[in-house]
Amino acid sequence: AIQDPQKIIMPRRYNRVWSQTHEKIMFLYIEHAVKARKSMRDVLKQYRQICQSSNYNSMASVVTFLRESVEERAEQAREEAEKAGEGGEDGDLEETPESIMLKAVSGEDVKARQDRKILTPWLKYMWETYRTILETLKTVGKLQAVYQETARHAHTFCLKFKRTNEFRRLADIMRTHRTHIAKYSDRGNSVDLNSEETKTLYRETRFLQLKAASKLEMWQEAYRTIEDIHEDGFDAHLDGSETFKIIYFEQLSQIFWASDNFLFHAYTLLEYYTLSASSDDFTPEQRRRMASAVVLAVLAIPPKEKTHAADVFDPENENNLRLAAMLGFKNEIPTRARLIASLIERGLLEEADPAIKQMHYLLERSKMPLSLTKNLEGIFERIKELKEAAKKASDAEKEKTMQEEEEAKTKQAEEKKEEEPPVSKKTSRKKVKETDYTEVKKLDAGLMKPSPDDIDLERYILPVKKLALLRLMQQLSTVFKSIRLDRFYSMVPSGLDKKMVERFIMKSVRVGLLSVRLAHKEQTLYFIDRNIGNDHMKYQLRNLAVALKNVVMKIMPSDPAEKMAVRKQVFTEVLQGAADEQKRLKERQEKIDRLHRENAKRIAQAEQQEAAAAAAAAKKVAAAAKAAADKAANDRELKKKKAEEKKKSREEKERLDKLKKEEEERQERNKALNNARKKLDFLTRAIRYEEQPKIAGRLVHLEDSRVKRVHDQWERENKLKKAQWEKHVAVKNRLARLEGYITKETSLLQSVAEKRNAARIEDLTRKIDEAAEAEEELRIRMEERESKKNSVVDEIMRIKEEIERHKDVAREARAAAEERAEAARRVAEEARKAREAEERKKREAERAERQRKLDEIERKKAEKEREIELREQKKREAAGAGGGGRWRP
C-alpha cells in the first residue's frame, strides 16, 4: 500500500505534467504513510516538481492534508497515553511491586513510561513532518502562506508539549531559510521579501514565535527573535498595528526583567502603558494598576554613580546604545532620572495607587531615615493585597472568557451542523484542494493583547527594598558619623538578611554610591566624610543657601509693596545699564570687523605673492622649453627621463597607497585586537566571578566524597574483620565440640573408676577390723587399680592419636582422589583428541574416496564423449562417401 503509490509518483520520466490522479494517489499514500510513520521528504519534493508548472493549490492541499493527518494521529496517541497512564477503566496499570521498583530505579512513573512508549514516537514523527514541509516549501513564493502556517503550527506544537530543544532548532531553521531566500531572490519562483504580504506573514510568525519563547521562558531565543524582527525592518514607533506594538513592548519588558536589565524593563513597560492607555477597553482599574507597575519598575532601577567619561568607556555602553536604537532612541540612552521626569510629566504618579505614590515620595524626596522602613512596610503589604485582588479579577475574567468561547464554539458547531450535510473524506479533500493558499491570511485575531491584570507587582518588592536600603544609608550618612550594627539592622527592611545587606553595601561602595566602613570587631558602621572636592559636595553651599532662603521666606514673609519696589529698582538699573552694554557690544563688533579686514588683506597679499612666483616659474618653464626646442639632440633623452620620472612617481604613489592601506589594516587589526582583548578581559572576569561559587561547591563535594569514601572503607574493613572473626569462632566451636567429647569420655571413665574405688574402699574399711592379714592383699589390689587407671589414660591418648591419624588419612585420600580425578580428566582429554584425530582421518579418507569417484565419473564421461564424437565423425564420413545424396535422418 505504501510502495505501489511511491513507485507511481517517484519516477520523473512519467511524471512531468500534473493531473487529478496524482493528487488522489498522494492522498492515498499519505494515509498509509502516516499510519506507518514513514518519511515523506522525497515524495513531497517530487510532487512539488510535478505541481510547479501548473497547480500550486494541489501542493498546498496535499501539504495541509499531511499536516492535519499527523496532528490528528498525534492527538489520538496523546489521549491513549493519558488513558493508559490513568489505568483505564479496568485499572490495569495499578502500582505493582515491579512498577514501584522501576520507578525507584529510573525515576519514571507509570504515566511517563506510557508516554515514552505511545506518545513520544508520534511527537518525533510530527516534528519531522513539520521540518519536511518547511524544507520543501522554503523557496516557493506562491506557497509562503502554507509555509508560515506550518511554522505557526510547529510553534504551537513546541509550546503545547514543552519541546524546548525543538523550538530552538525551529528558530534556527527559519533563520537559515530566510538567509537562503535572500541569497537566491533573483530566481523566477522565489519569495519576494519586499512585498507587503510577505512582510506581514513574516511579522506575524515572528510575533507568535516571540510569545511562545516567552511562555517557554527561553529568554535568549526571545531576544534573538526581537533582533530578527528588527532585521526585517520593523520599527515599533512607525510600523505595525496597535496589537503588534503592545505585544512587542510587553514581551520586551519580560525579556529585560528576566535579564535583570531594570532600566530598559521600565522604559518598555512605560511604552506598554502608553499604548494600552490609548485603547478603548482600558478600564480605570487597569490604568491604576499599570501606572503603579510603571512607577515601581522605575523605582526598582538601581542608581549609578558614574561620570560621563565612565559611561563612554563602560563595556555595557555599546550594548545599551544598540538596545536604545532598537527601542527608538537615536543619539542617547534612557536613564533613571529621565524616566522619573517622564513619570512626573505624564502624570503617572497621580494615576498610580496612593500607596505607590507615597512610596515614591518616601524614596525620592523625603529625608526621614528613622521612620523610612516603618512607613514602607505598610506599602509593601498594600502591594501584596493589590496582587491578590488582581489575581481574583484575572481569574474571573479568564473564566468568563472561556465560557463565552465555549458558548460561541457550541453555537457555531450547531449552525454548521444544520447548514452543512456530513461529507466523506473525498469531499473534504476536494474542499481543501480548492482553497486558495496564495492569499495572505491575517492573524490579528490570533495575537491577543496581553491583559494588564497579569502584571505581577510583588516582584518589584525586593529591588525596591534594596533602593530603600540605599536611601536609608545615604540619609543616615548625612546625620550620623557612626551607628551600631544592631540598631542599623533594626532599620533595614524585612526580607534582607545580613549577608545580602553586606554584599549590597560593598557593591554600593565600589560604584561610588556610598562611603562607609564596616567594623565587625567593634560592631559599628562608620560613615566616612567625603572630600570637599567631590561631586557630592560641589553643590552643598548652593543647596544650603536655597534651603535657608526658603526657611527665611517661611519665617519672615516679605511685604508685597517692598518686593515691588525692589523689583522696580532692579528693572531701572537694568535699563540704565542696557545703553552701556549696547555700546560695549558695538565696540566689540567693530573690533572684530577690523580684525577680519586685516586678516583678509594679509591673505590677499599672500595670494598676490604666490601669483607672482607662479608667473616667474612659468617664464622659466617657457625659457627652458625654448632651449629644449633648440636642442633636438637631447629630446629623446628628455622624453626617456620624463618617462622614468613618471614611472618612479607612479611607483612611489603605489608604494604610498600600499603603505596607507597597510597602515589602515594595521589600525583595523589593532582595533579588533583591542576589542578582543576587552572582550577577553570581561569574559575572564565573568568566568572568574561565576566559577567562584562552583569552585566552592566543588570543594564541598570533594570533602563530602572523601568523608564518604573513608566511611565506606571503614565499613568494608569492619565487615571483613567481622567475617574473619565469625570464621575463627566457627573453627573454635568445632574444636570445642571435639574437646567436649574427649572431656566427657574422660570424666565418664573417671566417674566409673571413682564409684568402683569408693565401693571397694568402703568394703575394705568395713572389713579392716576383721582381718589384718588382708592389708597386704588390699595393697596389691590398690596397685592393680593404679595400673588400670594408667592404662585408661594411655587409652585416651591412643584415641586422640587415632583421631589425628584418621584426619591425616582423610587428607591423603582426598589428595589421592583429586590426583585420580586429574588423571581421569587427562585420559578423557587424550581419548577425545584421539577420537577427533580418528574422525578427521576418516573424513579425509571419505573426502578422498568421493574425489576419486568424481574423477572416475569425469573420466568415464570424457571417454563417452570421445566415443560419441568418433561415431558422429564416422557417420559424417560415411555420408560424405555416399555421393552427396539427399540426407535422411
PDB file of C-alpha atoms in Angstrom, residues 636-780:
ATOM      1  CA  ARG A 636      64.790  61.713 -26.842  1.00  0.00           C
ATOM      2  CA  GLU A 637      66.836  61.677 -23.659  1.00  0.00           C
ATOM      3  CA  LEU A 638      64.459  64.140 -22.020  1.00  0.00           C
ATOM      4  CA  LYS A 639      61.449  62.029 -23.032  1.00  0.00           C
ATOM      5  CA  LYS A 640      63.101  58.961 -21.659  1.00  0.00           C
ATOM      6  CA  LYS A 641      63.916  60.805 -18.456  1.00  0.00           C
ATOM      7  CA  LYS A 642      60.324  62.032 -18.159  1.00  0.00           C
ATOM      8  CA  ALA A 643      59.018  58.504 -18.702  1.00  0.00           C
ATOM      9  CA  GLU A 644      61.298  57.248 -15.987  1.00  0.00           C
ATOM     10  CA  GLU A 645      60.173  60.031 -13.682  1.00  0.00           C
ATOM     11  CA  LYS A 646      56.523  59.195 -14.373  1.00  0.00           C
ATOM     12  CA  LYS A 647      57.237  55.570 -13.706  1.00  0.00           C
ATOM     13  CA  LYS A 648      59.020  56.458 -10.498  1.00  0.00           C
ATOM     14  CA  SER A 649      56.202  58.761  -9.457  1.00  0.00           C
ATOM     15  CA  ARG A 650      53.651  56.056 -10.245  1.00  0.00           C
ATOM     16  CA  GLU A 651      55.647  53.505  -8.294  1.00  0.00           C
ATOM     17  CA  GLU A 652      56.041  55.977  -5.477  1.00  0.00           C
ATOM     18  CA  LYS A 653      52.288  56.592  -5.481  1.00  0.00           C
ATOM     19  CA  GLU A 654      51.569  52.866  -5.479  1.00  0.00           C
ATOM     20  CA  ARG A 655      54.035  52.403  -2.651  1.00  0.00           C
ATOM     21  CA  LEU A 656      52.390  55.193  -0.668  1.00  0.00           C
ATOM     22  CA  ASP A 657      48.940  53.731  -1.340  1.00  0.00           C
ATOM     23  CA  LYS A 658      50.181  50.333  -0.255  1.00  0.00           C
ATOM     24  CA  LEU A 659      51.701  51.794   2.893  1.00  0.00           C
ATOM     25  CA  LYS A 660      48.478  53.672   3.582  1.00  0.00           C
ATOM     26  CA  LYS A 661      46.447  50.505   3.071  1.00  0.00           C
ATOM     27  CA  GLU A 662      48.792  48.549   5.308  1.00  0.00           C
ATOM     28  CA  GLU A 663      48.536  51.272   7.927  1.00  0.00           C
ATOM     29  CA  GLU A 664      44.718  51.130   7.761  1.00  0.00           C
ATOM     30  CA  GLU A 665      44.787  47.344   8.006  1.00  0.00           C
ATOM     31  CA  ARG A 666      47.181  47.577  10.936  1.00  0.00           C
ATOM     32  CA  GLN A 667      44.847  50.041  12.654  1.00  0.00           C
ATOM     33  CA  GLU A 668      41.878  47.749  11.988  1.00  0.00           C
ATOM     34  CA  ARG A 669      43.819  44.805  13.378  1.00  0.00           C
ATOM     35  CA  ASN A 670      44.830  46.815  16.422  1.00  0.00           C
ATOM     36  CA  LYS A 671      41.242  47.911  16.897  1.00  0.00           C
ATOM     37  CA  ALA A 672      39.969  44.348  16.554  1.00  0.00           C
ATOM     38  CA  LEU A 673      42.749  43.175  18.860  1.00  0.00           C
ATOM     39  CA  ASN A 674      41.814  45.807  21.454  1.00  0.00           C
ATOM     40  CA  ASN A 675      38.147  44.832  21.203  1.00  0.00           C
ATOM     41  CA  ALA A 676      39.075  41.173  21.519  1.00  0.00           C
ATOM     42  CA  ARG A 677      41.325  41.997  24.466  1.00  0.00           C
ATOM     43  CA  LYS A 678      38.489  43.874  26.157  1.00  0.00           C
ATOM     44  CA  LYS A 679      36.020  41.078  25.473  1.00  0.00           C
ATOM     45  CA  LEU A 680      38.531  38.520  26.774  1.00  0.00           C
ATOM     46  CA  ASP A 681      39.094  40.642  29.858  1.00  0.00           C
ATOM     47  CA  PHE A 682      35.352  40.983  30.525  1.00  0.00           C
ATOM     48  CA  LEU A 683      34.801  37.291  29.763  1.00  0.00           C
ATOM     49  CA  THR A 684      37.633  36.271  32.100  1.00  0.00           C
ATOM     50  CA  ARG A 685      36.183  38.460  34.849  1.00  0.00           C
ATOM     51  CA  ALA A 686      32.737  36.989  34.315  1.00  0.00           C
ATOM     52  CA  ILE A 687      34.112  33.431  34.276  1.00  0.00           C
ATOM     53  CA  ARG A 688      36.060  34.016  37.486  1.00  0.00           C
ATOM     54  CA  TYR A 689      33.044  35.606  39.089  1.00  0.00           C
ATOM     55  CA  GLU A 690      30.810  32.734  38.042  1.00  0.00           C
ATOM     56  CA  GLU A 691      33.305  29.973  38.857  1.00  0.00           C
ATOM     57  CA  GLN A 692      33.861  31.074  42.472  1.00  0.00           C
ATOM     58  CA  PRO A 693      30.621  29.521  43.817  1.00  0.00           C
ATOM     59  CA  LYS A 694      31.178  26.499  41.589  1.00  0.00           C
ATOM     60  CA  ILE A 695      34.737  26.007  42.936  1.00  0.00           C
ATOM     61  CA  ALA A 696      33.414  26.337  46.476  1.00  0.00           C
ATOM     62  CA  GLY A 697      30.689  23.819  45.695  1.00  0.00           C
ATOM     63  CA  ARG A 698      33.277  21.516  44.121  1.00  0.00           C
ATOM     64  CA  LEU A 699      35.462  21.689  47.246  1.00  0.00           C
ATOM     65  CA  VAL A 700      32.457  20.876  49.417  1.00  0.00           C
ATOM     66  CA  HIS A 701      31.605  17.998  47.075  1.00  0.00           C
ATOM     67  CA  LEU A 702      35.194  16.658  47.204  1.00  0.00           C
ATOM     68  CA  GLU A 703      35.218  16.900  51.007  1.00  0.00           C
ATOM     69  CA  ASP A 704      31.870  15.055  51.204  1.00  0.00           C
ATOM     70  CA  SER A 705      33.082  12.389  48.782  1.00  0.00           C
ATOM     71  CA  ARG A 706      36.328  11.965  50.779  1.00  0.00           C
ATOM     72  CA  VAL A 707      34.391  11.560  54.039  1.00  0.00           C
ATOM     73  CA  LYS A 708      32.037   9.132  52.322  1.00  0.00           C
ATOM     74  CA  ARG A 709      34.981   7.196  50.845  1.00  0.00           C
ATOM     75  CA  VAL A 710      36.702   6.914  54.254  1.00  0.00           C
ATOM     76  CA  HIS A 711      33.420   5.835  55.837  1.00  0.00           C
ATOM     77  CA  ASP A 712      32.855   3.212  53.130  1.00  0.00           C
ATOM     78  CA  GLN A 713      36.445   1.906  53.522  1.00  0.00           C
ATOM     79  CA  TRP A 714      35.915   1.650  57.286  1.00  0.00           C
ATOM     80  CA  GLU A 715      32.658  -0.212  56.700  1.00  0.00           C
ATOM     81  CA  ARG A 716      34.359  -2.648  54.294  1.00  0.00           C
ATOM     82  CA  GLU A 717      37.240  -3.305  56.719  1.00  0.00           C
ATOM     83  CA  ASN A 718      34.791  -3.765  59.568  1.00  0.00           C
ATOM     84  CA  LYS A 719      32.752  -6.282  57.537  1.00  0.00           C
ATOM     85  CA  LEU A 720      35.952  -8.156  56.518  1.00  0.00           C
ATOM     86  CA  LYS A 721      37.196  -8.355  60.113  1.00  0.00           C
ATOM     87  CA  LYS A 722      33.765  -9.460  61.279  1.00  0.00           C
ATOM     88  CA  ALA A 723      33.708 -12.240  58.663  1.00  0.00           C
ATOM     89  CA  GLN A 724      37.192 -13.407  59.736  1.00  0.00           C
ATOM     90  CA  TRP A 725      36.096 -13.368  63.373  1.00  0.00           C
ATOM     91  CA  GLU A 726      32.987 -15.415  62.583  1.00  0.00           C
ATOM     92  CA  LYS A 727      35.153 -17.907  60.669  1.00  0.00           C
ATOM     93  CA  HIS A 728      37.558 -18.259  63.619  1.00  0.00           C
ATOM     94  CA  VAL A 729      34.620 -18.652  66.022  1.00  0.00           C
ATOM     95  CA  ALA A 730      33.203 -21.439  63.837  1.00  0.00           C
ATOM     96  CA  VAL A 731      36.584 -23.250  63.875  1.00  0.00           C
ATOM     97  CA  LYS A 732      36.792 -22.758  67.624  1.00  0.00           C
ATOM     98  CA  ASN A 733      33.289 -24.184  68.072  1.00  0.00           C
ATOM     99  CA  ARG A 734      34.167 -27.259  66.011  1.00  0.00           C
ATOM    100  CA  LEU A 735      37.319 -27.797  68.083  1.00  0.00           C
ATOM    101  CA  ALA A 736      35.347 -27.110  71.248  1.00  0.00           C
ATOM    102  CA  ARG A 737      32.847 -29.824  70.325  1.00  0.00           C
ATOM    103  CA  LEU A 738      35.713 -32.352  69.860  1.00  0.00           C
ATOM    104  CA  GLU A 739      37.321 -31.294  73.129  1.00  0.00           C
ATOM    105  CA  GLY A 740      33.993 -31.680  74.911  1.00  0.00           C
ATOM    106  CA  TYR A 741      33.683 -35.209  73.576  1.00  0.00           C
ATOM    107  CA  ILE A 742      37.143 -36.105  74.927  1.00  0.00           C
ATOM    108  CA  THR A 743      36.438 -34.404  78.255  1.00  0.00           C
ATOM    109  CA  LYS A 744      33.111 -36.204  78.520  1.00  0.00           C
ATOM    110  CA  GLU A 745      34.722 -39.625  77.903  1.00  0.00           C
ATOM    111  CA  THR A 746      37.486 -38.898  80.400  1.00  0.00           C
ATOM    112  CA  SER A 747      35.044 -37.727  83.062  1.00  0.00           C
ATOM    113  CA  LEU A 748      32.874 -40.810  82.445  1.00  0.00           C
ATOM    114  CA  LEU A 749      35.786 -43.195  82.928  1.00  0.00           C
ATOM    115  CA  GLN A 750      36.926 -41.291  85.991  1.00  0.00           C
ATOM    116  CA  SER A 751      33.424 -41.346  87.483  1.00  0.00           C
ATOM    117  CA  VAL A 752      33.145 -45.081  86.880  1.00  0.00           C
ATOM    118  CA  ALA A 753      36.557 -45.676  88.431  1.00  0.00           C
ATOM    119  CA  GLU A 754      35.775 -43.436  91.373  1.00  0.00           C
ATOM    120  CA  LYS A 755      32.468 -45.163  92.015  1.00  0.00           C
ATOM    121  CA  ARG A 756      34.153 -48.550  91.857  1.00  0.00           C
ATOM    122  CA  ASN A 757      37.004 -47.433  94.128  1.00  0.00           C
ATOM    123  CA  ALA A 758      34.589 -45.857  96.593  1.00  0.00           C
ATOM    124  CA  ALA A 759      32.656 -49.126  96.902  1.00  0.00           C
ATOM    125  CA  ARG A 760      35.793 -51.127  97.379  1.00  0.00           C
ATOM    126  CA  ILE A 761      37.246 -48.692  99.909  1.00  0.00           C
ATOM    127  CA  GLU A 762      34.023 -48.795 101.869  1.00  0.00           C
ATOM    128  CA  ASP A 763      34.094 -52.582 101.774  1.00  0.00           C
ATOM    129  CA  LEU A 764      37.749 -52.687 102.872  1.00  0.00           C
ATOM    130  CA  THR A 765      37.090 -50.192 105.659  1.00  0.00           C
ATOM    131  CA  ARG A 766      34.273 -52.303 106.928  1.00  0.00           C
ATOM    132  CA  LYS A 767      36.492 -55.391 106.841  1.00  0.00           C
ATOM    133  CA  ILE A 768      39.754 -53.766 108.102  1.00  0.00           C
ATOM    134  CA  ASP A 769      38.862 -54.530 111.681  1.00  0.00           C
ATOM    135  CA  GLU A 770      38.028 -58.103 110.807  1.00  0.00           C
ATOM    136  CA  ALA A 771      41.255 -59.217 109.169  1.00  0.00           C
ATOM    137  CA  ALA A 772      44.646 -57.556 109.373  1.00  0.00           C
ATOM    138  CA  GLU A 773      46.110 -60.091 107.092  1.00  0.00           C
ATOM    139  CA  ALA A 774      44.026 -58.648 104.245  1.00  0.00           C
ATOM    140  CA  GLU A 775      46.124 -55.447 104.309  1.00  0.00           C
ATOM    141  CA  GLU A 776      48.718 -56.906 102.017  1.00  0.00           C
ATOM    142  CA  GLU A 777      46.040 -58.092  99.630  1.00  0.00           C
ATOM    143  CA  LEU A 778      44.483 -54.610  99.727  1.00  0.00           C
ATOM    144  CA  ARG A 779      47.836 -53.038  98.869  1.00  0.00           C
ATOM    145  CA  ILE A 780      48.203 -55.378  95.926  1.00  0.00           C
TER     146      ILE A 780
END
